[in-house]
Coordinates of C-alpha atoms in Angstrom, one line a residue:
X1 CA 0.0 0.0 0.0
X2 CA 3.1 2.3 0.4
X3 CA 4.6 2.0 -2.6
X4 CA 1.2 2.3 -4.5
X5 CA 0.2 5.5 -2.3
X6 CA 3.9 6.9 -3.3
X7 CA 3.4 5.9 -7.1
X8 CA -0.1 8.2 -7.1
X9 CA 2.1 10.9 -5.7
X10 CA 4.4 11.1 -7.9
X11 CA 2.0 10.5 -10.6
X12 CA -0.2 13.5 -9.4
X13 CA 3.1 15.7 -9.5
X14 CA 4.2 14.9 -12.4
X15 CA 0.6 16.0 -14.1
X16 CA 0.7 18.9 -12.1
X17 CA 4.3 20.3 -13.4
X18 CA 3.3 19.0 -17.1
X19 CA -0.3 21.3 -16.5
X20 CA 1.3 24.4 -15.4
X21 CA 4.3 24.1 -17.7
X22 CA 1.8 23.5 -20.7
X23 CA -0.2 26.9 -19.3
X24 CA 2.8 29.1 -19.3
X25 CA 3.8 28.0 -23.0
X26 CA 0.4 28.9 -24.0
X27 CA 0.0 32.3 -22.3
X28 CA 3.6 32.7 -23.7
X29 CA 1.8 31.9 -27.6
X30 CA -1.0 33.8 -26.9
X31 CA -0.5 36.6 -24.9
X32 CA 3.3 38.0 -25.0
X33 CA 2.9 40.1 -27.9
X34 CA 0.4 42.2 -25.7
X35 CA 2.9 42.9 -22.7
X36 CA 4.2 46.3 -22.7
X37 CA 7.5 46.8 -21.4
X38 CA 8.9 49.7 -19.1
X39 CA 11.1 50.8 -21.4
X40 CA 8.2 51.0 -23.9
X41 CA 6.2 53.2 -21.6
X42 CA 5.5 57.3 -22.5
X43 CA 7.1 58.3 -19.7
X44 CA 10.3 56.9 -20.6
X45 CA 10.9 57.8 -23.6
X46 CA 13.2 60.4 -25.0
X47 CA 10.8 63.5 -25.7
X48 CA 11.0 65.0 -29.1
X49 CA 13.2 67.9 -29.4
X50 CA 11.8 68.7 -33.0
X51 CA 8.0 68.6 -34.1
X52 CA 7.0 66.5 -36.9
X53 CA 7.3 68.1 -39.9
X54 CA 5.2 66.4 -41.7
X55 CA 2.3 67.0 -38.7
X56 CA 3.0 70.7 -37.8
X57 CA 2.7 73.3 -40.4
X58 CA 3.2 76.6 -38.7
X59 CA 5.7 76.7 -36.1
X60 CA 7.4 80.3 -34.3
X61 CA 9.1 80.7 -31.4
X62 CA 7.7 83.2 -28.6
X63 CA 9.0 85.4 -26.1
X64 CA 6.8 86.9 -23.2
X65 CA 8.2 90.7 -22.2
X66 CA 7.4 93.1 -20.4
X67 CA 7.8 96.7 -21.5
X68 CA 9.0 100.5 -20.0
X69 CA 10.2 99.0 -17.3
X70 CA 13.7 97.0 -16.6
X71 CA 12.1 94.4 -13.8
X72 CA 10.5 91.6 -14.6
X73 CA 6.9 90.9 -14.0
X74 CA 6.7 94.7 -14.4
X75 CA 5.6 97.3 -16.8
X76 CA 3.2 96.2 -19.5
X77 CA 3.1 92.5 -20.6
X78 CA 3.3 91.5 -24.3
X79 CA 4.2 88.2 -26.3
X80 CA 6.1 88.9 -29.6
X81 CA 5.6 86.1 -31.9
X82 CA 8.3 85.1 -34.6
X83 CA 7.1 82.7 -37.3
X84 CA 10.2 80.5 -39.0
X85 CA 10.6 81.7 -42.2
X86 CA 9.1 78.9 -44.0
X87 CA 5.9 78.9 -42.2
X88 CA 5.8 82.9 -42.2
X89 CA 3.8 83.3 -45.5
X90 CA 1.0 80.5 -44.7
X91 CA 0.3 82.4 -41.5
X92 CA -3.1 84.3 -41.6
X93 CA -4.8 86.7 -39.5
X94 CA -7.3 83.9 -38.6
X95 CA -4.3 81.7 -37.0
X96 CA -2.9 85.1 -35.0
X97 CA -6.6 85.8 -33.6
X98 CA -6.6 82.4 -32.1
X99 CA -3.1 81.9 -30.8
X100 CA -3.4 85.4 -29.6
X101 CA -6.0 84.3 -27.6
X102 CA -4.7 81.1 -26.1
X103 CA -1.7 82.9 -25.5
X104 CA -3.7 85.3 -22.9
X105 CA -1.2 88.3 -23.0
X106 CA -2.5 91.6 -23.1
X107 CA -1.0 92.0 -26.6
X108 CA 0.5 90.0 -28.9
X109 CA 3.0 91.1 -31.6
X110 CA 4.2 89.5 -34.8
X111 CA 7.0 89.5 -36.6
X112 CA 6.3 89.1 -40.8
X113 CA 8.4 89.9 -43.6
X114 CA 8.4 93.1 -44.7
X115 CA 5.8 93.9 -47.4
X116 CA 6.9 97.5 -47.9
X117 CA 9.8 98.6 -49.6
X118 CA 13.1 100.1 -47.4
X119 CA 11.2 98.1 -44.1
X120 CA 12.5 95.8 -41.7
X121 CA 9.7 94.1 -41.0
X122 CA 6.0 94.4 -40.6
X123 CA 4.1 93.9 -37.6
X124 CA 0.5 93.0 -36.6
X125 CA -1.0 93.6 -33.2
X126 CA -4.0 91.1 -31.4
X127 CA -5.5 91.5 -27.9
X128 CA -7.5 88.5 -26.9
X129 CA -10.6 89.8 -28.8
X130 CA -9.7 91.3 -31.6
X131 CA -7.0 93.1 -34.3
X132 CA -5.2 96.7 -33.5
X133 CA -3.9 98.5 -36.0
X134 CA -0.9 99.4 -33.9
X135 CA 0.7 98.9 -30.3
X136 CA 3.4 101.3 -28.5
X137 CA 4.5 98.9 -26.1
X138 CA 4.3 95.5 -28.3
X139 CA 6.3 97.4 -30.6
X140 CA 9.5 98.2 -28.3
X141 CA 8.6 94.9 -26.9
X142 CA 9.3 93.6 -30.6
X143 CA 12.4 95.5 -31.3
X144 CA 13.9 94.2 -28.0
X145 CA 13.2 90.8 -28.8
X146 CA 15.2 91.2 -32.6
X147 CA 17.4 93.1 -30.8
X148 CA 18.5 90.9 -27.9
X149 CA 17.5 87.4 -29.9
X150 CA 18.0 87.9 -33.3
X151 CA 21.2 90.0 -33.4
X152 CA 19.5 92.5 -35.7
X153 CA 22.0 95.7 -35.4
X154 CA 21.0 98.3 -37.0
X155 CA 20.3 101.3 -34.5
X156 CA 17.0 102.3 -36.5
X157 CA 13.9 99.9 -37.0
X158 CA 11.4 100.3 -39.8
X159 CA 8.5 98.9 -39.2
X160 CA 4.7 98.7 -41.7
X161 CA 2.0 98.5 -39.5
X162 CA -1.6 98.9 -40.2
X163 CA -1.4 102.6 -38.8
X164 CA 1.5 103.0 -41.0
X165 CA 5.2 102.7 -41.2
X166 CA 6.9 103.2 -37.3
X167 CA 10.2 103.4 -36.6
X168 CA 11.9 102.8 -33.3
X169 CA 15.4 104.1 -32.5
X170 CA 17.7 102.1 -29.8
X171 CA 19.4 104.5 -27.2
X172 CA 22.3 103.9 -25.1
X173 CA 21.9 100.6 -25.6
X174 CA 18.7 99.2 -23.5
X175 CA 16.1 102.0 -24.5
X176 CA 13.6 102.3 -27.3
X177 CA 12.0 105.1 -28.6
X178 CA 8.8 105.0 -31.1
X179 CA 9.3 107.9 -33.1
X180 CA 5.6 109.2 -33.4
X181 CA 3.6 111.9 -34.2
X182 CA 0.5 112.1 -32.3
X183 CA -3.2 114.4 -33.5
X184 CA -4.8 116.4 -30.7
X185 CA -7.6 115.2 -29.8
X186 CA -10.5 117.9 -29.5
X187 CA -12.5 119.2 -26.6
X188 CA -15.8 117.5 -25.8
X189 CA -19.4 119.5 -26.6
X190 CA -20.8 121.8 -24.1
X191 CA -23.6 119.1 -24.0
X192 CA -21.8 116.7 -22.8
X193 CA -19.7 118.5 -20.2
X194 CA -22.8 119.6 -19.0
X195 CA -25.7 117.5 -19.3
X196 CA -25.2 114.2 -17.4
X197 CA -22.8 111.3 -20.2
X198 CA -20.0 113.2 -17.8
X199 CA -21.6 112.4 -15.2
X200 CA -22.2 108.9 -15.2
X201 CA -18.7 108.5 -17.0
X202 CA -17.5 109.6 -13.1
X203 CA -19.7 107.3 -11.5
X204 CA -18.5 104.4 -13.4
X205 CA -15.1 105.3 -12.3
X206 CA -15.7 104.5 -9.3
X207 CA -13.3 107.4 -7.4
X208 CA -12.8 106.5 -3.8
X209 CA -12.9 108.3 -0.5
X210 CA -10.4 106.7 1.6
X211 CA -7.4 107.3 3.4
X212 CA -5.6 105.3 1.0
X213 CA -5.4 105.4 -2.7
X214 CA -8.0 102.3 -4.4
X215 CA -4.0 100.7 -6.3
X216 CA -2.8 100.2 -2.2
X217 CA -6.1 99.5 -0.3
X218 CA -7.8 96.5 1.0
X219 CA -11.1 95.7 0.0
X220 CA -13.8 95.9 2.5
X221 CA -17.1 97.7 2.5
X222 CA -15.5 100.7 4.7
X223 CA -12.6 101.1 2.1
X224 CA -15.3 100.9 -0.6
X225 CA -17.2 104.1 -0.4
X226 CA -16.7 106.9 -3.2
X227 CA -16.8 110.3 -3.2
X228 CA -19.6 112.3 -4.5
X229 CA -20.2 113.4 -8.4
X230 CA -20.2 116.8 -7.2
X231 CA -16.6 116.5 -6.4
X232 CA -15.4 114.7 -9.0
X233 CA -16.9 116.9 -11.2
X234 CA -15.0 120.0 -9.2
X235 CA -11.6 117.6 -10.4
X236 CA -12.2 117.4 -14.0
X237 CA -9.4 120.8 -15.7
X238 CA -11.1 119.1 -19.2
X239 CA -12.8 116.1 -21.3
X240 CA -11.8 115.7 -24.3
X241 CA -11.7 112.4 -27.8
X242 CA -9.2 111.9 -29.8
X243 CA -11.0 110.0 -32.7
X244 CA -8.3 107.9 -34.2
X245 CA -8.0 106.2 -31.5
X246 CA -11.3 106.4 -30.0
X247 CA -10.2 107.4 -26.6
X248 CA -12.2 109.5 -24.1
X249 CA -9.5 111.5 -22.2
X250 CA -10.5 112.9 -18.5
X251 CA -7.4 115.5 -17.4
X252 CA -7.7 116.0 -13.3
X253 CA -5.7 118.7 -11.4
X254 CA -4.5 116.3 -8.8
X255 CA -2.4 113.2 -9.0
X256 CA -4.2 111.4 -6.1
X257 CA -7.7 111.4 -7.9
X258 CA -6.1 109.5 -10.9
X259 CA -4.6 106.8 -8.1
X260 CA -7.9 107.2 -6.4
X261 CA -10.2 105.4 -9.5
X262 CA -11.3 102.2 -9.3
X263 CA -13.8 101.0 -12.3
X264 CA -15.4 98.1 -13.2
X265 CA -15.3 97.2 -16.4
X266 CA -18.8 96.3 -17.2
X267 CA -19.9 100.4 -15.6
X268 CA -17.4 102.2 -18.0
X269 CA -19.3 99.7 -21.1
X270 CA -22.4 101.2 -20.3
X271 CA -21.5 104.9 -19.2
X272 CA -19.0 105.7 -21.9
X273 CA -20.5 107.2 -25.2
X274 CA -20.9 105.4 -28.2
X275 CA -18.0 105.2 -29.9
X276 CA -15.6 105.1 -27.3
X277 CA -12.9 102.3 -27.2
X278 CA -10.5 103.4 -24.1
X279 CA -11.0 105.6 -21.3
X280 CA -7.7 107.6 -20.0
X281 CA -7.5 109.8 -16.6
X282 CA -4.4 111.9 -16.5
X283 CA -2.8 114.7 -14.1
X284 CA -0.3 116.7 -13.5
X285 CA 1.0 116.1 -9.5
X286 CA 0.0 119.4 -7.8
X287 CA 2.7 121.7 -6.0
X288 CA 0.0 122.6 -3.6
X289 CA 1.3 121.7 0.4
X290 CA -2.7 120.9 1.2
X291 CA -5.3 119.4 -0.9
X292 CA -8.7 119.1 0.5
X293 CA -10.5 115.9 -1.2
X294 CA -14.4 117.3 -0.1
X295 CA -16.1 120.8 -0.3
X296 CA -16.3 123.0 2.1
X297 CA -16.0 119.8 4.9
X298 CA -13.6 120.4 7.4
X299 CA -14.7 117.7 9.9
X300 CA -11.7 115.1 11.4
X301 CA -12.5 112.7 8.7
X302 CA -11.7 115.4 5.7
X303 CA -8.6 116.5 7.0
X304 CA -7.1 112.9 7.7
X305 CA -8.1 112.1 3.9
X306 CA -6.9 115.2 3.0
X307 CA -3.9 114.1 4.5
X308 CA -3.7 110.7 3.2
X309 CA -4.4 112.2 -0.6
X310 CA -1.6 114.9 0.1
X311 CA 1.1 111.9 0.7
X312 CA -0.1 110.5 -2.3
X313 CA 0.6 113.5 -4.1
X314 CA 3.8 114.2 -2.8
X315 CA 4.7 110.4 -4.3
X316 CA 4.2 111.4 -7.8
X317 CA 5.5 115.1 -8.0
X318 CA 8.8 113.8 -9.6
X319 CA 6.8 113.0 -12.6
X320 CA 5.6 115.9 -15.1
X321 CA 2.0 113.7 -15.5
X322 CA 0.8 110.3 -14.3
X323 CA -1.7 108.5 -16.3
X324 CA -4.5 105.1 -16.3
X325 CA -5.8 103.8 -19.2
X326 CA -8.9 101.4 -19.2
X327 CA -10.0 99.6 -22.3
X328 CA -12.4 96.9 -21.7
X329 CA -13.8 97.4 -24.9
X330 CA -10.9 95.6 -26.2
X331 CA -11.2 92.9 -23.6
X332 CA -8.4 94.6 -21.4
X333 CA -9.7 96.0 -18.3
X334 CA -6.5 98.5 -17.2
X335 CA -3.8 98.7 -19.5
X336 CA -0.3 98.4 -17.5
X337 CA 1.4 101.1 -19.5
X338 CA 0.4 102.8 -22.8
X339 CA 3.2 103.8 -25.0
X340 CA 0.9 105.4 -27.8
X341 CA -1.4 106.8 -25.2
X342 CA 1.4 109.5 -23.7
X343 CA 2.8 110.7 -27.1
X344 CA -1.1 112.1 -27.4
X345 CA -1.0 113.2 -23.7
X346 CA 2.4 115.2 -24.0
X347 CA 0.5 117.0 -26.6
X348 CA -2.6 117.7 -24.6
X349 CA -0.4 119.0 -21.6
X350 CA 1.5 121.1 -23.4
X351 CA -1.7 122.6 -24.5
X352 CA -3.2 122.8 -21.0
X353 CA -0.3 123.3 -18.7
X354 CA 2.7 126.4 -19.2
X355 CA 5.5 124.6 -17.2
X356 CA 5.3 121.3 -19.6
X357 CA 4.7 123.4 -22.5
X358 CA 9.1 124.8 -21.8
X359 CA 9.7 121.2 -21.2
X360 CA 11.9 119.3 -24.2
X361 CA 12.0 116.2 -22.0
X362 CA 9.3 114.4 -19.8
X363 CA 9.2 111.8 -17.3
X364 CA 5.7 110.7 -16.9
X365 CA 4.2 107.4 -15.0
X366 CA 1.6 104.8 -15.2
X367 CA 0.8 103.5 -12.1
X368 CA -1.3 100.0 -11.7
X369 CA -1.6 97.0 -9.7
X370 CA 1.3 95.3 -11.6
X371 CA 3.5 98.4 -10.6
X372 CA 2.8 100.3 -12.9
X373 CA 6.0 101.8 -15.5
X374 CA 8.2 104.8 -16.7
X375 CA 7.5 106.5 -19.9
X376 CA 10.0 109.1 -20.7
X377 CA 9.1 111.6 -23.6
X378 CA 10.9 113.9 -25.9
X379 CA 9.5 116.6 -27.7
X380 CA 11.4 116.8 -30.9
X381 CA 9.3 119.4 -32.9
X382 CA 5.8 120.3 -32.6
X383 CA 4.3 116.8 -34.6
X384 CA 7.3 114.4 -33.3
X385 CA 6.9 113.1 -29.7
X386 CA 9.8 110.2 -29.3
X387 CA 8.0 107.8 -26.2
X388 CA 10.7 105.8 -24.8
X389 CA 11.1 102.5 -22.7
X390 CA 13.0 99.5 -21.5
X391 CA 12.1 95.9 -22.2
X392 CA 12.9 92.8 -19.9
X393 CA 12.2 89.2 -21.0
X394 CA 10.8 87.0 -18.6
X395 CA 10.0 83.2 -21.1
X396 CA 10.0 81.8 -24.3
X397 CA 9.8 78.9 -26.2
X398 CA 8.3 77.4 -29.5
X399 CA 5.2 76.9 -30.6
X400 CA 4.0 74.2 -33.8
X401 CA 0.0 73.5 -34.4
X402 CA -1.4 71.7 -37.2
X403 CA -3.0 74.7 -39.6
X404 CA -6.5 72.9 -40.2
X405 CA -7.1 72.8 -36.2
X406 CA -7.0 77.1 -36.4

């Protein structure tokens, strides 16, 4: 009984190890070609340094600045966009709407052959929204980018732009001056002035009556209240439109009502008139030791806002004028710094203020919540205003997308 109880054993082990053997050759037949190895995972393998050519038909490289100012994350953001030459001619103003907007910069700049004769280059401008037919900052943004990537030397740089042909001149070395020549804009009718689109234009900016100017406060109900139309109105030296660009210009006689603003975008939509496509406050910084912010209030409250709004003041009398733009028109709610916007405004101060009008040379400022920036102007005859800036880069990198997906 032993040896037959041994023989079954063995017998029983034997089948087993013949069964399993038999499984693993079959799941080795049947199933091995589906394994995937680590070394054949995404993860591992070695990315791509080059697109497909034969996938990707417009590729450019891409270089995020910012402009008039020298620190990063400063100034006014822009993304200039250089197509590779071979891609350059199949890129259409369809493709730079929509990487314009997936690129979410304020503005976006690119680079395109030149199609004028004795040009550099020719540019086109895109917000998020839509086309402009020119950009001050983009444009120094651009010639700092061919500049400081592209080894372009020349001193001098022609560009055609839908407004026209630009040029921007390098100066000592790290600033760019657009070379412009700016139309006045004209007064705004009696009617308006005095019966009521002024009005609500003030409401919808929104001025604040706080110890604090609305760029450095907190927000909280208390810090939220606004000072009266009456008041704002007292502010206002003159209203005026310059057409070509469709901006409503507000000049104040104090610096701390200009910091003071705080608009939402959707109010100046409906308050501005028809037409309209920017909104700008500007003022010349007061020499005035006290500046009351109320009428004929001279309660504890006035004078500590009066004292607030006087160290304000005294922040931005180094500065010939201080300026805010707000377009949200063109899907940008407070533009950072406005190159184009101050060659008109040196125009309009000169016209409404005598100590800029024996001024050669300005420094002006645009504050904002980003920091703001430095605009410094030159008044080179009585059509040429020379707006100069810095430019810092802060990324880059390329971009390839298959053309039928735009």
């Amino acid at each position: 009984p032993i040896a037959v109880f041994a023989h079954n054993v063995l017998a029983s082990s034997a089948l087993f190890l013949l069964t399993t053997e038999f499984l693993t050759v079959l799941h080795h037949v049947c199933f091995e070609h589906l394994r995937v190895s680590p070394s054949n995972l995404p993860c591992t393998k070695k990315r791509r340094t080059k697109p497909n050519k034969s996938a990707f038909k417009l590729t450019m490289n891409y270089f995020v600045c910012n402009a008039f100012t020298s620190i990063p994350f400063t100034g006014n953001p822009a993304t200039v966009c250089v197509p590779v030459k071979s891609t350059a001619s199949t890129l259409t103003p369809k493709h730079m709407q929509r990487l314009a907007g997936e690129l979410s910069s304020v503005e976006t700049a690119f680079v395109l052959p030149p199609t004028e004769p004795k040009t550099d280059f020719t540019l086109r401008f895109f917000t998020k929204n839509t086309e402009n037919p020119f950009c001050g900052h983009a444009t120094i943004a651009a010639a700092h980018i061919l500049s400081s990537e592209y080894g372009f030397r020349s001193d001098e740089f022609y560009f055609t732009t839908r407004s026209g042909l630009v040029v921007v001149k390098r100066k000592s070395g790290k600033f760019y001056e657009l070379n412009l020549r700016p139309s006045l804009p004209t007064l705004m009718t009696r009617p308006y002035i005095d019966n009521g689109p002024l009005e609500r234009l003030l409401i919808a900016l929104n001025f604040t009556k706080h110890h604090a100017s609305s760029l450095e406060r907190k927000s909280s109900a208390a810090n939220n209240a606004t000072i009266s139309v009456q008041e704002a109105r007292s502010h206002v030296v003159a209203a005026l439109f310059h057409k070509p660009s469709k901006n409503l210009i507000i000049l104040l006689d104090t610096a701390w009502m200009v910091t003071a603003a705080a608009p939402a975008a959707n109010d100046l939509l409906k308050a501005a008139p028809s037409g309209t496509n920017k909104v700008t406050i500007t003022a010349v910084p007061t020499s005035e030791a006290v500046i009351k912010p109320t009428i004929n209030d001279e309660s504890d409250e006035a004078t500590a806002i009066a004292a607030a709004n006087e160290a304000v003041e005294s922040k931005w009398r180094k500065y010939d004028f201080i300026t805010r733009l707000f377009a949200p028109w063109f899907g940008i709610n407070e533009d950072a710094v406005s190159g184009a916007s101050h060659a008109i405004l040196a125009k309009v101060w000169r016209e409404h203020n005598a100590t800029i009008r024996e001024k050669k040379a300005l420094c002006c400022y645009q504050p904002g919540r980003r920091g703001g920036g430095e605009v410094l102007l030159d008044v080179h005859d009585a059509d040429r205003i020379g707006v100069s800036g810095e430019a810092v880069t802060i990324a880059h990198g390329t971009t390839a997308f298959v053309q039928s997906h735009l």
